[in-house]
Short mmCIF file of C-alpha atoms and ligand atoms in Angstrom, two decimals:
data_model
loop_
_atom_site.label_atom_id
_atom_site.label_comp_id
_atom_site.label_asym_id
_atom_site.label_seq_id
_atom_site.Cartn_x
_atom_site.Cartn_y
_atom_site.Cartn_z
CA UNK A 1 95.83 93.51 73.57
CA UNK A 2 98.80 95.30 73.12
CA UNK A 3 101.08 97.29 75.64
CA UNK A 4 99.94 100.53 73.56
CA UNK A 5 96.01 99.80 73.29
CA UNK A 6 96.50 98.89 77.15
CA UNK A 7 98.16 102.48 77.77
CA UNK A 8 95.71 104.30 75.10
CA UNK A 9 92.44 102.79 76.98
CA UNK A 10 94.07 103.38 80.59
CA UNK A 11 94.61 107.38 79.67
CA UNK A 12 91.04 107.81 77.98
CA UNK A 13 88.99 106.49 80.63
CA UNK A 14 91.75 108.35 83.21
CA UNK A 15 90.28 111.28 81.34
CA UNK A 16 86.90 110.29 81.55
CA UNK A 17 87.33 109.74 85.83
CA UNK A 18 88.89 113.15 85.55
CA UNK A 19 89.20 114.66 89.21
CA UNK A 20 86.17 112.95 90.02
CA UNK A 21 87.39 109.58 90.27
CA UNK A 22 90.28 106.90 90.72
CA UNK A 23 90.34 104.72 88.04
CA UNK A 24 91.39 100.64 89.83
CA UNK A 25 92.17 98.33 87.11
CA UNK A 26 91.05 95.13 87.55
CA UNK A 27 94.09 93.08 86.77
CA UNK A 28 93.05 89.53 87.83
CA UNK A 29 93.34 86.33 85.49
CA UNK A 30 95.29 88.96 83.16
CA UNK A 31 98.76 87.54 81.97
CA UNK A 32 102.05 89.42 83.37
CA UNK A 33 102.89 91.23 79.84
CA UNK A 34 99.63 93.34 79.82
CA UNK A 35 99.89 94.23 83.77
CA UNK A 36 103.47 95.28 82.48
CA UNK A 37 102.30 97.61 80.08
CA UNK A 38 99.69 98.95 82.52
CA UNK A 39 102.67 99.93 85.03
CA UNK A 40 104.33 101.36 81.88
CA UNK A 41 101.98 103.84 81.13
CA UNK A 42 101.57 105.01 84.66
CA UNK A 43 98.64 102.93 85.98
CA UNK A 44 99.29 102.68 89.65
CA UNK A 45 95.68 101.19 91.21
CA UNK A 46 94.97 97.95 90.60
CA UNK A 47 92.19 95.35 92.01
CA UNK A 48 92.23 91.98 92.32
CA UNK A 49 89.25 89.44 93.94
CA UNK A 50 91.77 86.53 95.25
CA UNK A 51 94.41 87.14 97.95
CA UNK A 52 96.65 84.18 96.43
CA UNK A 53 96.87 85.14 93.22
CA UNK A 54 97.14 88.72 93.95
CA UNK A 55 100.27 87.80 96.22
CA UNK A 56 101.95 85.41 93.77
CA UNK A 57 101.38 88.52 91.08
CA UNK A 58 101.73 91.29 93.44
CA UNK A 59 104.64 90.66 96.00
CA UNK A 60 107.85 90.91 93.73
CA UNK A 61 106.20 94.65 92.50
CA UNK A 62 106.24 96.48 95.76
CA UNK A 63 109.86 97.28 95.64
CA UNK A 64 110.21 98.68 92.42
CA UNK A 65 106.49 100.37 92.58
CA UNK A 66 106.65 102.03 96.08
CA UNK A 67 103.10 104.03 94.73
CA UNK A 68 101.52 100.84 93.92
CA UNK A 69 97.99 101.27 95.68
CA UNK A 70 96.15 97.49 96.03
CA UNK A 71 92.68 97.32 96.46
CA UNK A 72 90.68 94.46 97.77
CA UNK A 73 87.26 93.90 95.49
CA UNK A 74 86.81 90.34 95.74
CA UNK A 75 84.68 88.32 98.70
CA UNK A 76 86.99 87.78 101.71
CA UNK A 77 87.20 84.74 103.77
CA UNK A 78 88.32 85.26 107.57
CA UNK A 79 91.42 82.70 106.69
CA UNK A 80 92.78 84.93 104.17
CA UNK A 81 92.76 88.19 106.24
CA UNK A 82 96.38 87.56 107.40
CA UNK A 83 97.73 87.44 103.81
CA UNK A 84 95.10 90.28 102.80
CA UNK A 85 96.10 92.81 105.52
CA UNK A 86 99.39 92.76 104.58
CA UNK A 87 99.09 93.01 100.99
CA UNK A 88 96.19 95.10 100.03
CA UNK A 89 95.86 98.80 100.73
CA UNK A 90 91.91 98.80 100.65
CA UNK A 91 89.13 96.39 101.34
CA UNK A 92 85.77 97.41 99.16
CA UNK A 93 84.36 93.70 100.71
CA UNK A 94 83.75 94.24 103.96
CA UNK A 95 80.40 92.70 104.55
CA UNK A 96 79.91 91.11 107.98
CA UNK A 97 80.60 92.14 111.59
CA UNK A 98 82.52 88.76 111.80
CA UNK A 99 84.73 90.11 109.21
CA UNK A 100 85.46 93.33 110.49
CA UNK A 101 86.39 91.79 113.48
CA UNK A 102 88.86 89.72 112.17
CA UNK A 103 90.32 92.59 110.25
CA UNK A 104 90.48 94.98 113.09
CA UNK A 105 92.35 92.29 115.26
CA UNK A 106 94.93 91.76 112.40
CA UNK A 107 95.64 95.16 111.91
CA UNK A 108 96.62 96.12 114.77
CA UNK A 109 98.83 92.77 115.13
CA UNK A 110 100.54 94.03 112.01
CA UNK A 111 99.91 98.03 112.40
CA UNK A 112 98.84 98.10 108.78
CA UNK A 113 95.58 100.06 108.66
CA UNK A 114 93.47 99.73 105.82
CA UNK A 115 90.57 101.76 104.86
CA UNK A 116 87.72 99.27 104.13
CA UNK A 117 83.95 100.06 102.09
CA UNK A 118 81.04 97.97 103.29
CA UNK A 119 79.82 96.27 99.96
CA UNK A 120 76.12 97.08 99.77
CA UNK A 121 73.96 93.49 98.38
CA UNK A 122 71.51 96.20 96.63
CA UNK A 123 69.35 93.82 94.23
CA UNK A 124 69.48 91.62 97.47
CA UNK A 125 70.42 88.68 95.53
CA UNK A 126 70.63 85.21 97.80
CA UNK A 127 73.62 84.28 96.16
CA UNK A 128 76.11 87.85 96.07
CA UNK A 129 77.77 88.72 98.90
CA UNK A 130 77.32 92.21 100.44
CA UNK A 131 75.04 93.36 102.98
CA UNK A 132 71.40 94.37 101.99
CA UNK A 133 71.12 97.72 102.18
CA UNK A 134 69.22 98.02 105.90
CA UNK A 135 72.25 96.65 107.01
CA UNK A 136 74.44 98.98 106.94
CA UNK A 137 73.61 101.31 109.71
CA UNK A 138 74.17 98.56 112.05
CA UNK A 139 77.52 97.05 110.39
CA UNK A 140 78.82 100.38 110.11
CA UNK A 141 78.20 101.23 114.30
CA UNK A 142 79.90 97.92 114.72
CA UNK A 143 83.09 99.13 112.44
CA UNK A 144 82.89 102.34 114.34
CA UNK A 145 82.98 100.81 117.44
CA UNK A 146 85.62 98.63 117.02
CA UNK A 147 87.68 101.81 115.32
CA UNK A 148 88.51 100.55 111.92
CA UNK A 149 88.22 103.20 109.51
CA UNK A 150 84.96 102.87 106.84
CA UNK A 151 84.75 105.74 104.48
CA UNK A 152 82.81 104.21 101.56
CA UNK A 153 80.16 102.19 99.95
CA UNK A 154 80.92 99.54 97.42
CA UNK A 155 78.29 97.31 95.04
CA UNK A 156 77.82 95.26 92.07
CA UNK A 157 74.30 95.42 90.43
CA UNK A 158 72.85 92.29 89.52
CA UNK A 159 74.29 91.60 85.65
CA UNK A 160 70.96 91.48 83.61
CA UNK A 161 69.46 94.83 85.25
CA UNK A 162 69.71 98.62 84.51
CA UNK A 163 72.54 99.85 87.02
CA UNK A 164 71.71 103.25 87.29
CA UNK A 165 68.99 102.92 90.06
CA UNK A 166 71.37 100.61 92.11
CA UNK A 167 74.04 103.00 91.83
CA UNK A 168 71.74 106.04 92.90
CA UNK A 169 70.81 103.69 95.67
CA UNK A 170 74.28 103.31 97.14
CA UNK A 171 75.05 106.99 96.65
CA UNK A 172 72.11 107.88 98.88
CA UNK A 173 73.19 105.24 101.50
CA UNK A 174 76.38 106.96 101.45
CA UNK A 175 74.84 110.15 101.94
CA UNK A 176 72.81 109.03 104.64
CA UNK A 177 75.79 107.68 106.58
CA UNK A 178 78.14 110.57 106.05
CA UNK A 179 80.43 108.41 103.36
CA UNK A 180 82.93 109.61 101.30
CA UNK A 181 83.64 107.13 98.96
CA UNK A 182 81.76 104.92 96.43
CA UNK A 183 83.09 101.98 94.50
CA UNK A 184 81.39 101.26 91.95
CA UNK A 185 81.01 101.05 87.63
CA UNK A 186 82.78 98.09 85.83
CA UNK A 187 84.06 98.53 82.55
CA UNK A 188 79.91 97.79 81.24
CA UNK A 189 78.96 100.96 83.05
CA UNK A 190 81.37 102.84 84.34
CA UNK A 191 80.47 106.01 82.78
CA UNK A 192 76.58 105.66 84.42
CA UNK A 193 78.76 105.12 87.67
CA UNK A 194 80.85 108.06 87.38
CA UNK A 195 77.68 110.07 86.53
CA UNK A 196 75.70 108.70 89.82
CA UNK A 197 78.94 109.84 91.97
CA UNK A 198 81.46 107.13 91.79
CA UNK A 199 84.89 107.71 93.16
CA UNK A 200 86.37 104.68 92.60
CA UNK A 201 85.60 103.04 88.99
CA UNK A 202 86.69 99.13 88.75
CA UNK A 203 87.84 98.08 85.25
CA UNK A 204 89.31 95.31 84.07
CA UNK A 205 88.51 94.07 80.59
CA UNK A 206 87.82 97.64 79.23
CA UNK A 207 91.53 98.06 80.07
CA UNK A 208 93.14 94.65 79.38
CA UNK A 209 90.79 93.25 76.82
CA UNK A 210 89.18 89.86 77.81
CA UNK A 211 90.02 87.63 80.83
CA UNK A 212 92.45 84.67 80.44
CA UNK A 213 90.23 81.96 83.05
CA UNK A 214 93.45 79.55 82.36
CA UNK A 215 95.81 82.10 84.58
C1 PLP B 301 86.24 91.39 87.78
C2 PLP B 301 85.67 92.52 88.54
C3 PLP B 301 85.61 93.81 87.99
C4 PLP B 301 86.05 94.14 86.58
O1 PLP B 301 85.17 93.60 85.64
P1 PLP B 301 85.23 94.05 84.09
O2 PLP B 301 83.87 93.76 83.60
O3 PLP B 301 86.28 93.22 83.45
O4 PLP B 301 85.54 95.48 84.07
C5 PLP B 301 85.12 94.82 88.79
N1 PLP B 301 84.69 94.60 90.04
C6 PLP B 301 84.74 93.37 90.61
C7 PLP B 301 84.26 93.20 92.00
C8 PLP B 301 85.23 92.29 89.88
O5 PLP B 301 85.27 91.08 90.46
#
């Protein structure tokens, strides 16, 4: 992929978001020359799924990227929420009270806080993480309670099915608990996302081409 394809894909599906959404690109496994070209061409969200790996690529940017905005998207582990807190600038995993109990504690240790979406389970699948969807009343009073901010929904349908009625389902959750934001759309179906609502679309190959699993 080259620096210009990488800027050339990054402004047409900017243009496809339009207002309606933020386009996050998903720059894990991606080598350091393509994430370069990304900042190049303006790209200033970016998502990544493991805290480590988002530090080592992450850290050295701040200074010289004071917009950089960091979100979260990957399944978060309570040992990590240190290093996580004060990296990221959004959580879109938040998926048990456990967690969001760790993460409220840290926060206000550190005074860093971060907007988190509940990820929604909504095929229900035994082995993704996310709460199934008659959870979330009940995770989201026990976020409230503890004040730690929640203002959105986040989900990843299950691969081999039609998206379109899981995204409708997390944009009526939403609804129902007075949410503003929805995460959701990969670079597969991010334009069905953005039509069901989606404020936050999460690409990563349509941007970078494919994923190097040796980084
Ligand atoms: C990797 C990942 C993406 C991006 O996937 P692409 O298919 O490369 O766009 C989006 N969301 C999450 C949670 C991911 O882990």
């Amino acid at each position: 992929m080259s620096a210009e394809d990488i800027a050339k894909r990054i402004a047409a599906i900017t243009a496809m978001a339009a207002a309606r959404a933020t386009v996050i690109a998903v720059s894990k496994q991606q080598p350091a020359g393509r994430i370069s070209a990304a900042l190049a061409a303006g790209q200033r969200h970016f998502g990544e799924n493991r805290v480590q790996e988002a530090k080592e690529r992450w850290a050295g940017h701040r200074t010289a990227y004071p917009d950089l905005v960091l979100h979260m998207i990957g399944p978060l582990q309570t040992n990590k929420v240190r290093d996580a807190v004060a990296l990221f600038d959004r959580i879109h995993t938040l998926d048990r009270p456990k967690l969001a109990d760790v993460l409220v504690a840290e926060m206000k240790r550190q005074n860093r806080f971060l907007p988190c979406l509940i990820q929604v389970n909504t095929g229900d699948e035994p082995q993704k993480a996310g709460i199934s969807p008659a959870g979330v009343g009940d995770l989201l009073a026990h976020c409230r309670a503890g004040d730690m901010t929640v203002d959105g929904l986040m989900c990843i349908p299950p691969v081999a099915e039609d998206p379109v009625p899981h995204f409708t389902c997390l944009a009526a959750l939403a609804r129902t608990h007075g949410l503003e934001h929805l995460s959701m759309g990969m670079s597969n179906d991010y334009e069905a996302a953005l039509e069901c609502g989606a404020t936050f679309i999460r690409v990563g190959s349509g941007i970078f081409g494919a994923r190097d699993d040796a980084i």
